[in-house]
Amino acid sequence: MKRLVLLGGGHAHVHVLDALRAQPRPDVEVTLLSPYPRQVYSGMLPGWIAGHYSLDECVLPLDRLAVDAQVRFVQQKGIGLDLAAKQLQCSDGQTMDFDVISIDTGPVTDTRMVPGAAEHALPIRPIERFISGWQRWLETLGEAGSPAIAIVGGGAAGVELALAMRYRLELDRAARHIPIHLVSSQPEPLAGMPAVLRKAVSRLLAERRIDWLGGRRAIHYNGRTLCLSGGGRVPATHCLLVPGAAAPVWPATSGLATDPSGFITVRPTLQSTSHPYVFAAGDIAAYADPRPKSGVFAVRAGPPLAANLNLFLDGEPLQAWKAQRRALYLISTGKRHALAAWGPFAWRGDWVWRWKDRIDRDFVKRFTPIEGG
Ligand SMILES: Cc1cc2nc3c(=O)[nH]c(=O)nc-3n(C[C@H](O)[C@H](O)[C@H](O)COP(=O)(O)OP(=O)(O)OC[C@H]3O[C@@H](n4cnc5c(N)ncnc54)[C@H](O)[C@@H]3O)c2cc1C
């Protein structure tokens, strides 16, 4: 019997699990490996911080999805591949043999970019670590003498998290005045998005008393002060790292072909350019026709990945896939209000938040098996 390993329960793999639920493969032994039995849906994370959602409303139960798809679930992390032996090395020291492996492990947060951050700051990934870290922050912010938050990263995720934190802290009289600093090497927030959106967000940050520190890199953090390039020093008892997506080191050190940043280069069929029995999708993949790292493109890669895994297992020719050119970006602003961007177009309003809320809830519902169903 052939062995297919699905490494990581990311956005593309939940589609693969759904496809296997609809059309099981009794002729293939399929295993899903993930360090956690659930996948926290990042799009709803700012809404959880703001208090609009409970955590249960934001998670996909990977273990139950696997049961429905007749897939073995192993709670474990992959840390390397022996490509010649077709073996996956797991963090508990065990190995797992495969004939085909598909990788959807998402990006990592590179804490080395800010010396001291690994010891003192909270990285956004792994998201499970961020969740327990934020819960601890809520307890310890009050205990710090002069609490202050610094967020490193002024892209969409950093902006959403800053606005959500301000909204959450404003609910608590004692925490209302805690300073929030948002540090970015880019001069404006949301680099690469339409100018109208960048301007709207700059105004919003000022309105919500979020101190935008653009055009500066964080160069050191010691648990009390964040030092910036150019000589600035920001008092910060709590520091969150939300830089752009980084690649884990193990794909490159295992011998897979990667781009200069370490992401796995794939063909339009989603097969590794160096090892055709290795597939990759989502943020860990560097597509032939590159796209920004985003959940939207990871979701879109799911159906072609499911189809091509099946075709490969059957020895059939694979289909080429090309991601759509544009993605819809929806940015929540703490309150039940959001901004949207599609190419050069932008919108804002409470109705945009309801639109985002519907899309996010539908996504989670679609991949949540009905209890006892
Ligand atoms: C706060 C925040 C908000 C965001 N909002 C949006 C949004 O609204 N829209 C949007 O398009 N994008 C958004 N993003 C970006 C989005 O989160 C990523 O682009 C998306 O998660 C990438 O999906 P993925 O499938 O590649 O990986 P992930 O969603 O990261 O899933 C990877 C999975 O693999 C598991 N895993 C990791 N390492 C290993 C390993 N070594 N072995 C086994 N399993 C492993 C992880 O636990 C996880 O379950 C947001 C990001 C953040 C941080």
Short mmCIF file of C-alpha atoms and ligand atoms in Angstrom, two decimals:
data_model
loop_
_atom_site.label_atom_id
_atom_site.label_comp_id
_atom_site.label_asym_id
_atom_site.label_seq_id
_atom_site.Cartn_x
_atom_site.Cartn_y
_atom_site.Cartn_z
CA MET A 1 0.00 0.00 0.00
CA LYS A 2 1.33 3.47 -0.88
CA ARG A 3 2.00 5.92 1.96
CA LEU A 4 1.07 9.58 1.72
CA VAL A 5 2.20 11.92 4.51
CA LEU A 6 0.50 15.30 4.91
CA LEU A 7 2.91 17.46 6.92
CA GLY A 8 1.14 20.38 8.62
CA GLY A 9 -2.55 21.15 8.90
CA GLY A 10 -2.50 24.44 7.01
CA HIS A 11 -5.10 26.03 4.77
CA ALA A 12 -4.32 23.86 1.71
CA HIS A 13 -4.24 20.59 3.66
CA VAL A 14 -7.68 21.11 5.19
CA HIS A 15 -8.95 21.04 1.58
CA VAL A 16 -7.01 17.82 0.96
CA LEU A 17 -8.63 16.30 4.07
CA ASP A 18 -12.04 17.44 2.84
CA ALA A 19 -11.38 15.90 -0.59
CA LEU A 20 -10.38 12.61 1.10
CA ARG A 21 -13.54 12.72 3.22
CA ALA A 22 -15.61 13.09 0.03
CA GLN A 23 -13.57 10.44 -1.84
CA PRO A 24 -11.60 8.21 0.53
CA ARG A 25 -8.52 6.34 -0.73
CA PRO A 26 -8.62 2.91 0.93
CA ASP A 27 -5.67 1.94 -1.30
CA VAL A 28 -3.43 4.61 0.30
CA GLU A 29 -2.26 4.91 3.92
CA VAL A 30 -2.59 8.62 4.64
CA THR A 31 -1.08 10.24 7.76
CA LEU A 32 -1.48 13.84 8.90
CA LEU A 33 1.23 15.26 11.16
CA SER A 34 0.67 18.44 13.12
CA PRO A 35 2.14 19.65 16.42
CA TYR A 36 -1.36 20.60 17.60
CA PRO A 37 -4.71 18.82 17.18
CA ARG A 38 -6.32 22.06 16.07
CA GLN A 39 -5.54 24.80 13.56
CA VAL A 40 -6.22 28.34 14.77
CA TYR A 41 -7.58 30.35 11.85
CA SER A 42 -5.30 33.41 11.71
CA GLY A 43 -7.87 35.61 9.96
CA MET A 44 -10.01 35.54 13.14
CA LEU A 45 -7.16 36.01 15.60
CA PRO A 46 -7.50 39.83 15.81
CA GLY A 47 -11.25 39.34 16.43
CA TRP A 48 -10.42 36.92 19.27
CA ILE A 49 -8.07 39.48 20.83
CA ALA A 50 -10.73 42.19 20.52
CA GLY A 51 -13.19 39.83 22.23
CA HIS A 52 -15.55 39.39 19.26
CA TYR A 53 -14.94 35.63 19.13
CA SER A 54 -14.26 32.86 21.61
CA LEU A 55 -11.21 30.75 20.76
CA ASP A 56 -13.48 27.79 19.96
CA GLU A 57 -15.07 29.85 17.20
CA CYS A 58 -11.67 30.35 15.52
CA VAL A 59 -10.33 26.78 15.34
CA LEU A 60 -10.44 23.92 12.86
CA PRO A 61 -10.30 20.53 14.64
CA LEU A 62 -7.59 18.76 12.63
CA ASP A 63 -7.89 15.51 14.59
CA ARG A 64 -11.63 15.24 13.88
CA LEU A 65 -11.17 16.24 10.22
CA ALA A 66 -8.62 13.43 9.95
CA VAL A 67 -11.02 10.87 11.46
CA ASP A 68 -13.72 11.90 8.95
CA ALA A 69 -11.23 11.56 6.10
CA GLN A 70 -10.04 8.11 7.31
CA VAL A 71 -6.59 9.60 7.82
CA ARG A 72 -4.29 8.71 10.72
CA PHE A 73 -3.54 11.75 12.88
CA VAL A 74 -0.14 11.98 14.56
CA GLN A 75 0.48 14.90 16.93
CA GLN A 76 4.06 15.58 15.98
CA LYS A 77 6.29 18.09 14.27
CA GLY A 78 8.43 17.32 11.21
CA ILE A 79 12.00 18.55 11.55
CA GLY A 80 13.79 17.15 8.51
CA LEU A 81 13.68 14.82 5.54
CA ASP A 82 15.96 12.05 4.36
CA LEU A 83 15.03 12.43 0.72
CA ALA A 84 17.01 9.43 -0.55
CA ALA A 85 15.36 7.10 2.00
CA LYS A 86 11.98 8.88 1.68
CA GLN A 87 11.82 9.32 5.44
CA LEU A 88 10.45 12.13 7.55
CA GLN A 89 12.26 12.92 10.82
CA CYS A 90 9.96 13.88 13.67
CA SER A 91 10.72 16.02 16.70
CA ASP A 92 10.33 13.03 19.06
CA GLY A 93 13.23 11.27 17.29
CA GLN A 94 11.05 8.87 15.32
CA THR A 95 11.06 8.54 11.55
CA MET A 96 8.15 8.02 9.20
CA ASP A 97 8.43 6.37 5.78
CA PHE A 98 6.51 7.76 2.85
CA ASP A 99 6.12 7.36 -0.89
CA VAL A 100 4.68 10.84 -1.33
CA ILE A 101 4.84 13.77 1.08
CA SER A 102 2.93 17.04 0.92
CA ILE A 103 4.15 20.01 2.98
CA ASP A 104 1.82 22.78 4.21
CA THR A 105 3.54 23.90 7.41
CA GLY A 106 3.22 27.65 6.91
CA PRO A 107 5.88 30.23 7.72
CA VAL A 108 7.84 30.79 10.93
CA THR A 109 8.68 33.97 12.83
CA ASP A 110 12.39 34.62 12.64
CA THR A 111 13.23 35.83 16.15
CA ARG A 112 16.94 36.13 15.22
CA MET A 113 16.20 39.32 13.29
CA VAL A 114 16.02 41.25 16.59
CA PRO A 115 18.81 40.24 19.02
CA GLY A 116 17.29 39.57 22.45
CA ALA A 117 13.84 38.90 21.00
CA ALA A 118 14.16 35.11 21.26
CA GLU A 119 14.54 35.45 25.07
CA HIS A 120 12.23 38.38 25.80
CA ALA A 121 9.68 38.95 23.00
CA LEU A 122 6.54 37.07 21.97
CA PRO A 123 6.58 35.84 18.35
CA ILE A 124 3.27 35.62 16.44
CA ARG A 125 4.15 32.06 15.37
CA PRO A 126 3.61 29.36 16.44
CA ILE A 127 0.13 30.82 16.85
CA GLU A 128 -0.58 28.46 19.79
CA ARG A 129 2.40 30.01 21.61
CA PHE A 130 1.11 33.50 20.82
CA ILE A 131 -2.32 32.59 22.23
CA SER A 132 -0.98 31.52 25.60
CA GLY A 133 1.45 34.47 25.53
CA TRP A 134 -1.33 37.02 24.96
CA GLN A 135 -3.36 35.48 27.79
CA ARG A 136 -0.30 35.88 30.04
CA TRP A 137 0.14 39.48 28.85
CA LEU A 138 -3.39 40.30 29.97
CA GLU A 139 -2.45 39.12 33.48
CA THR A 140 1.03 40.70 33.62
CA LEU A 141 0.39 44.08 31.94
CA GLY A 142 -1.25 45.29 35.13
CA GLU A 143 1.69 44.12 37.24
CA ALA A 144 4.35 45.95 35.20
CA GLY A 145 5.34 49.32 36.73
CA SER A 146 4.83 51.36 33.53
CA PRO A 147 3.43 48.87 31.05
CA ALA A 148 4.00 49.56 27.36
CA ILE A 149 3.59 47.40 24.26
CA ALA A 150 5.82 47.43 21.18
CA ILE A 151 4.77 45.55 18.04
CA VAL A 152 7.45 44.93 15.44
CA GLY A 153 5.95 44.66 11.94
CA GLY A 154 3.69 47.16 10.19
CA GLY A 155 2.08 44.89 7.59
CA ALA A 156 -1.60 43.91 7.63
CA ALA A 157 -1.18 41.45 10.54
CA GLY A 158 0.78 43.93 12.73
CA VAL A 159 -1.77 46.68 12.08
CA GLU A 160 -4.75 44.41 12.81
CA LEU A 161 -3.15 43.13 16.02
CA ALA A 162 -2.29 46.64 17.24
CA LEU A 163 -5.84 47.88 16.62
CA ALA A 164 -7.36 44.78 18.23
CA MET A 165 -5.14 45.14 21.30
CA ARG A 166 -6.06 48.81 21.68
CA TYR A 167 -9.78 47.88 21.46
CA ARG A 168 -9.34 45.13 24.06
CA LEU A 169 -7.32 47.31 26.45
CA GLU A 170 -9.87 50.13 26.20
CA LEU A 171 -12.46 47.80 27.71
CA ASP A 172 -10.41 47.82 30.92
CA ARG A 173 -10.18 51.19 32.71
CA ALA A 174 -6.76 50.35 34.20
CA ALA A 175 -5.29 49.28 30.84
CA ARG A 176 -6.86 52.00 28.69
CA HIS A 177 -3.79 54.25 28.64
CA ILE A 178 -1.11 51.63 28.03
CA PRO A 179 1.05 52.95 25.16
CA ILE A 180 1.18 50.83 22.00
CA HIS A 181 4.08 51.43 19.58
CA LEU A 182 4.07 49.95 16.08
CA VAL A 183 7.55 49.69 14.57
CA SER A 184 8.24 49.10 10.90
CA SER A 185 11.15 49.38 8.50
CA GLN A 186 8.63 50.69 5.95
CA PRO A 187 7.76 54.40 6.05
CA GLU A 188 3.99 53.75 5.94
CA PRO A 189 1.80 50.93 7.29
CA LEU A 190 0.47 48.30 4.84
CA ALA A 191 3.32 48.64 2.33
CA GLY A 192 2.22 47.50 -1.12
CA MET A 193 -1.50 48.12 -0.54
CA PRO A 194 -3.48 50.92 -2.22
CA ALA A 195 -2.52 54.46 -1.13
CA VAL A 196 -6.06 55.23 0.01
CA LEU A 197 -5.90 52.29 2.42
CA ARG A 198 -2.45 53.21 3.73
CA LYS A 199 -3.65 56.73 4.45
CA ALA A 200 -6.85 55.52 6.12
CA VAL A 201 -4.85 53.19 8.37
CA SER A 202 -2.31 55.90 9.25
CA ARG A 203 -5.19 58.12 10.40
CA LEU A 204 -6.80 55.27 12.33
CA LEU A 205 -3.58 54.44 14.15
CA ALA A 206 -3.27 58.06 15.28
CA GLU A 207 -6.95 58.18 16.33
CA ARG A 208 -6.51 55.03 18.42
CA ARG A 209 -3.33 56.36 20.05
CA ILE A 210 -1.06 53.84 18.37
CA ASP A 211 2.37 55.35 17.96
CA TRP A 212 3.56 54.63 14.38
CA LEU A 213 7.37 54.38 14.23
CA GLY A 214 7.97 53.88 10.48
CA GLY A 215 11.24 53.75 8.58
CA ARG A 216 13.04 52.24 11.58
CA ARG A 217 14.28 48.72 12.23
CA ALA A 218 14.14 47.09 15.64
CA ILE A 219 17.75 46.16 16.43
CA HIS A 220 17.68 44.95 20.06
CA TYR A 221 15.20 44.11 22.82
CA ASN A 222 16.11 43.41 26.45
CA GLY A 223 12.66 42.96 28.00
CA ARG A 224 12.32 46.65 28.96
CA THR A 225 13.56 48.71 26.01
CA LEU A 226 13.34 48.21 22.25
CA CYS A 227 16.27 49.83 20.44
CA LEU A 228 15.70 51.12 16.92
CA SER A 229 18.04 51.86 14.02
CA GLY A 230 19.00 55.53 13.98
CA GLY A 231 19.30 55.61 17.77
CA GLY A 232 15.65 55.56 18.95
CA ARG A 233 14.74 53.74 22.19
CA VAL A 234 11.17 52.70 22.98
CA PRO A 235 10.21 51.67 26.52
CA ALA A 236 8.38 48.35 26.15
CA THR A 237 7.60 45.90 28.93
CA HIS A 238 5.89 43.68 26.34
CA CYS A 239 7.06 43.15 22.75
CA LEU A 240 5.33 41.24 19.93
CA LEU A 241 7.15 40.19 16.76
CA VAL A 242 5.01 40.18 13.59
CA PRO A 243 7.58 40.51 10.81
CA GLY A 244 6.95 39.07 7.34
CA ALA A 245 6.79 35.32 6.77
CA ALA A 246 10.13 33.52 7.13
CA ALA A 247 11.00 29.97 6.05
CA PRO A 248 12.06 27.24 8.49
CA VAL A 249 15.62 26.03 7.88
CA TRP A 250 14.88 22.30 7.53
CA PRO A 251 13.60 22.22 3.91
CA ALA A 252 16.88 23.66 2.60
CA THR A 253 19.10 21.64 4.96
CA SER A 254 17.23 18.48 3.92
CA GLY A 255 18.28 19.10 0.30
CA LEU A 256 15.02 20.38 -1.18
CA ALA A 257 15.40 23.12 -3.77
CA THR A 258 14.44 26.45 -2.22
CA ASP A 259 14.36 30.09 -3.20
CA PRO A 260 16.99 32.43 -1.66
CA SER A 261 14.74 32.90 1.42
CA GLY A 262 14.44 29.14 2.05
CA PHE A 263 10.89 28.56 0.75
CA ILE A 264 10.37 25.33 -1.22
CA THR A 265 10.35 26.04 -4.95
CA VAL A 266 7.48 24.24 -6.67
CA ARG A 267 6.37 23.68 -10.25
CA PRO A 268 2.91 24.70 -11.42
CA THR A 269 1.86 21.15 -10.41
CA LEU A 270 2.89 22.00 -6.78
CA GLN A 271 5.68 19.39 -6.93
CA SER A 272 9.09 20.36 -5.60
CA THR A 273 11.35 21.48 -8.44
CA SER A 274 14.01 19.07 -7.15
CA HIS A 275 11.99 16.07 -5.84
CA PRO A 276 8.76 15.25 -7.72
CA TYR A 277 7.40 13.03 -4.90
CA VAL A 278 7.47 16.07 -2.58
CA PHE A 279 4.59 18.55 -2.89
CA ALA A 280 4.31 21.92 -1.13
CA ALA A 281 1.58 24.54 -0.87
CA GLY A 282 0.72 27.63 1.17
CA ASP A 283 3.28 30.05 2.59
CA ILE A 284 6.05 27.41 2.74
CA ALA A 285 5.96 27.14 -1.08
CA ALA A 286 7.62 29.48 -3.57
CA TYR A 287 5.31 29.24 -6.58
CA ALA A 288 6.57 29.30 -10.15
CA ASP A 289 4.52 32.49 -10.59
CA PRO A 290 5.17 34.15 -7.19
CA ARG A 291 2.36 35.53 -5.02
CA PRO A 292 2.39 37.36 -1.67
CA LYS A 293 2.40 35.08 1.40
CA SER A 294 -1.27 35.05 2.33
CA GLY A 295 -3.95 32.71 3.56
CA VAL A 296 -5.99 33.47 0.45
CA PHE A 297 -3.41 31.87 -1.85
CA ALA A 298 -2.89 28.96 0.57
CA VAL A 299 -6.63 28.26 0.46
CA ARG A 300 -6.69 28.51 -3.35
CA ALA A 301 -3.88 25.95 -3.64
CA GLY A 302 -5.94 23.35 -1.73
CA PRO A 303 -8.14 21.95 -4.55
CA PRO A 304 -5.33 21.65 -7.17
CA LEU A 305 -3.08 20.08 -4.50
CA ALA A 306 -5.76 17.48 -3.63
CA ALA A 307 -6.31 16.69 -7.32
CA ASN A 308 -2.60 16.38 -8.12
CA LEU A 309 -1.84 14.18 -5.09
CA ASN A 310 -4.51 11.77 -6.31
CA LEU A 311 -3.23 11.87 -9.91
CA PHE A 312 0.37 11.30 -8.74
CA LEU A 313 -0.67 8.33 -6.57
CA ASP A 314 -2.48 6.88 -9.60
CA GLY A 315 0.49 7.47 -11.94
CA GLU A 316 -1.55 9.88 -14.08
CA PRO A 317 -0.33 13.15 -15.62
CA LEU A 318 -0.68 16.12 -13.27
CA GLN A 319 -2.46 19.43 -13.88
CA ALA A 320 -0.73 22.81 -13.88
CA TRP A 321 -2.13 25.42 -11.47
CA LYS A 322 -1.75 29.15 -11.48
CA ALA A 323 -2.90 31.28 -8.57
CA GLN A 324 -5.30 34.12 -9.26
CA ARG A 325 -3.51 37.42 -9.77
CA ARG A 326 -5.19 39.38 -6.98
CA ALA A 327 -6.40 38.59 -3.50
CA LEU A 328 -9.06 40.38 -1.50
CA TYR A 329 -7.49 41.84 1.65
CA LEU A 330 -9.81 42.44 4.60
CA ILE A 331 -8.35 44.29 7.56
CA SER A 332 -10.26 44.51 10.82
CA THR A 333 -9.77 47.66 12.88
CA GLY A 334 -10.53 46.48 16.42
CA LYS A 335 -14.15 47.61 16.49
CA ARG A 336 -16.67 45.74 14.36
CA HIS A 337 -15.36 47.77 11.44
CA ALA A 338 -13.00 46.77 8.62
CA LEU A 339 -11.16 47.96 5.53
CA ALA A 340 -10.99 46.06 2.24
CA ALA A 341 -8.63 46.21 -0.73
CA TRP A 342 -8.85 44.51 -4.10
CA GLY A 343 -6.07 45.57 -6.46
CA PRO A 344 -6.26 49.38 -6.65
CA PHE A 345 -9.77 49.52 -5.07
CA ALA A 346 -10.51 50.03 -1.37
CA TRP A 347 -13.60 50.19 0.86
CA ARG A 348 -14.28 50.63 4.57
CA GLY A 349 -17.22 50.41 6.93
CA ASP A 350 -19.09 48.29 9.46
CA TRP A 351 -20.54 46.42 6.48
CA VAL A 352 -16.98 45.39 5.46
CA TRP A 353 -16.51 43.87 8.93
CA ARG A 354 -19.79 41.92 8.56
CA TRP A 355 -18.58 40.74 5.13
CA LYS A 356 -15.25 39.59 6.63
CA ASP A 357 -17.05 37.99 9.58
CA ARG A 358 -19.28 35.99 7.20
CA ILE A 359 -16.32 34.80 5.07
CA ASP A 360 -14.29 33.79 8.15
CA ARG A 361 -17.14 32.03 9.94
CA ASP A 362 -18.11 30.18 6.73
CA PHE A 363 -14.52 28.98 6.31
CA VAL A 364 -14.34 27.59 9.83
CA LYS A 365 -17.82 26.06 9.59
CA ARG A 366 -16.98 24.38 6.29
CA PHE A 367 -14.04 22.55 7.88
CA THR A 368 -15.64 21.70 11.22
CA PRO A 369 -17.24 18.25 11.23
CA ILE A 370 -20.69 18.15 12.83
CA GLU A 371 -20.48 16.50 16.30
CA GLY A 372 -21.84 12.99 16.07
CA GLY A 373 -22.52 13.57 12.34
C1 LIG B 1 -2.73 37.87 12.87
C2 LIG B 1 -2.75 37.38 11.45
C3 LIG B 1 -3.85 37.63 10.67
C4 LIG B 1 -3.88 37.21 9.34
N1 LIG B 1 -4.99 37.46 8.60
C5 LIG B 1 -5.03 37.06 7.32
C6 LIG B 1 -6.18 37.31 6.53
O1 LIG B 1 -7.17 37.91 7.00
N2 LIG B 1 -6.17 36.87 5.25
C7 LIG B 1 -5.10 36.23 4.71
O2 LIG B 1 -5.13 35.85 3.54
N3 LIG B 1 -3.99 35.97 5.42
C8 LIG B 1 -3.93 36.37 6.71
N4 LIG B 1 -2.81 36.12 7.46
C9 LIG B 1 -1.70 35.35 6.84
C10 LIG B 1 -2.01 33.87 6.99
O3 LIG B 1 -2.03 33.54 8.36
C11 LIG B 1 -0.98 32.98 6.31
O4 LIG B 1 -0.70 33.45 5.02
C12 LIG B 1 -1.53 31.56 6.26
O5 LIG B 1 -1.72 31.06 7.56
C13 LIG B 1 -0.64 30.61 5.49
O6 LIG B 1 -1.30 29.39 5.46
P1 LIG B 1 -0.50 28.04 5.39
O7 LIG B 1 -1.46 26.97 5.02
O8 LIG B 1 0.69 28.20 4.52
O9 LIG B 1 0.09 27.79 6.86
P2 LIG B 1 -0.56 27.89 8.29
O10 LIG B 1 -1.91 28.46 8.27
O11 LIG B 1 0.48 28.56 9.13
O12 LIG B 1 -0.68 26.37 8.75
C14 LIG B 1 0.47 25.59 8.97
C15 LIG B 1 0.16 24.44 9.87
O13 LIG B 1 1.28 23.58 9.92
C16 LIG B 1 1.63 23.30 11.28
N5 LIG B 1 3.09 23.15 11.33
C17 LIG B 1 4.00 24.14 11.40
N6 LIG B 1 5.24 23.61 11.40
C18 LIG B 1 5.09 22.27 11.33
C19 LIG B 1 6.00 21.18 11.28
N7 LIG B 1 7.32 21.38 11.30
N8 LIG B 1 5.50 19.94 11.21
C20 LIG B 1 4.16 19.73 11.17
N9 LIG B 1 3.26 20.72 11.21
C21 LIG B 1 3.72 21.97 11.27
C22 LIG B 1 1.13 24.50 12.06
O14 LIG B 1 0.88 24.15 13.40
C23 LIG B 1 -0.16 24.83 11.30
O15 LIG B 1 -1.21 24.02 11.76
C24 LIG B 1 -2.76 36.52 8.79
C25 LIG B 1 -1.64 36.27 9.59
C26 LIG B 1 -1.63 36.68 10.90
C27 LIG B 1 -0.41 36.39 11.75
#
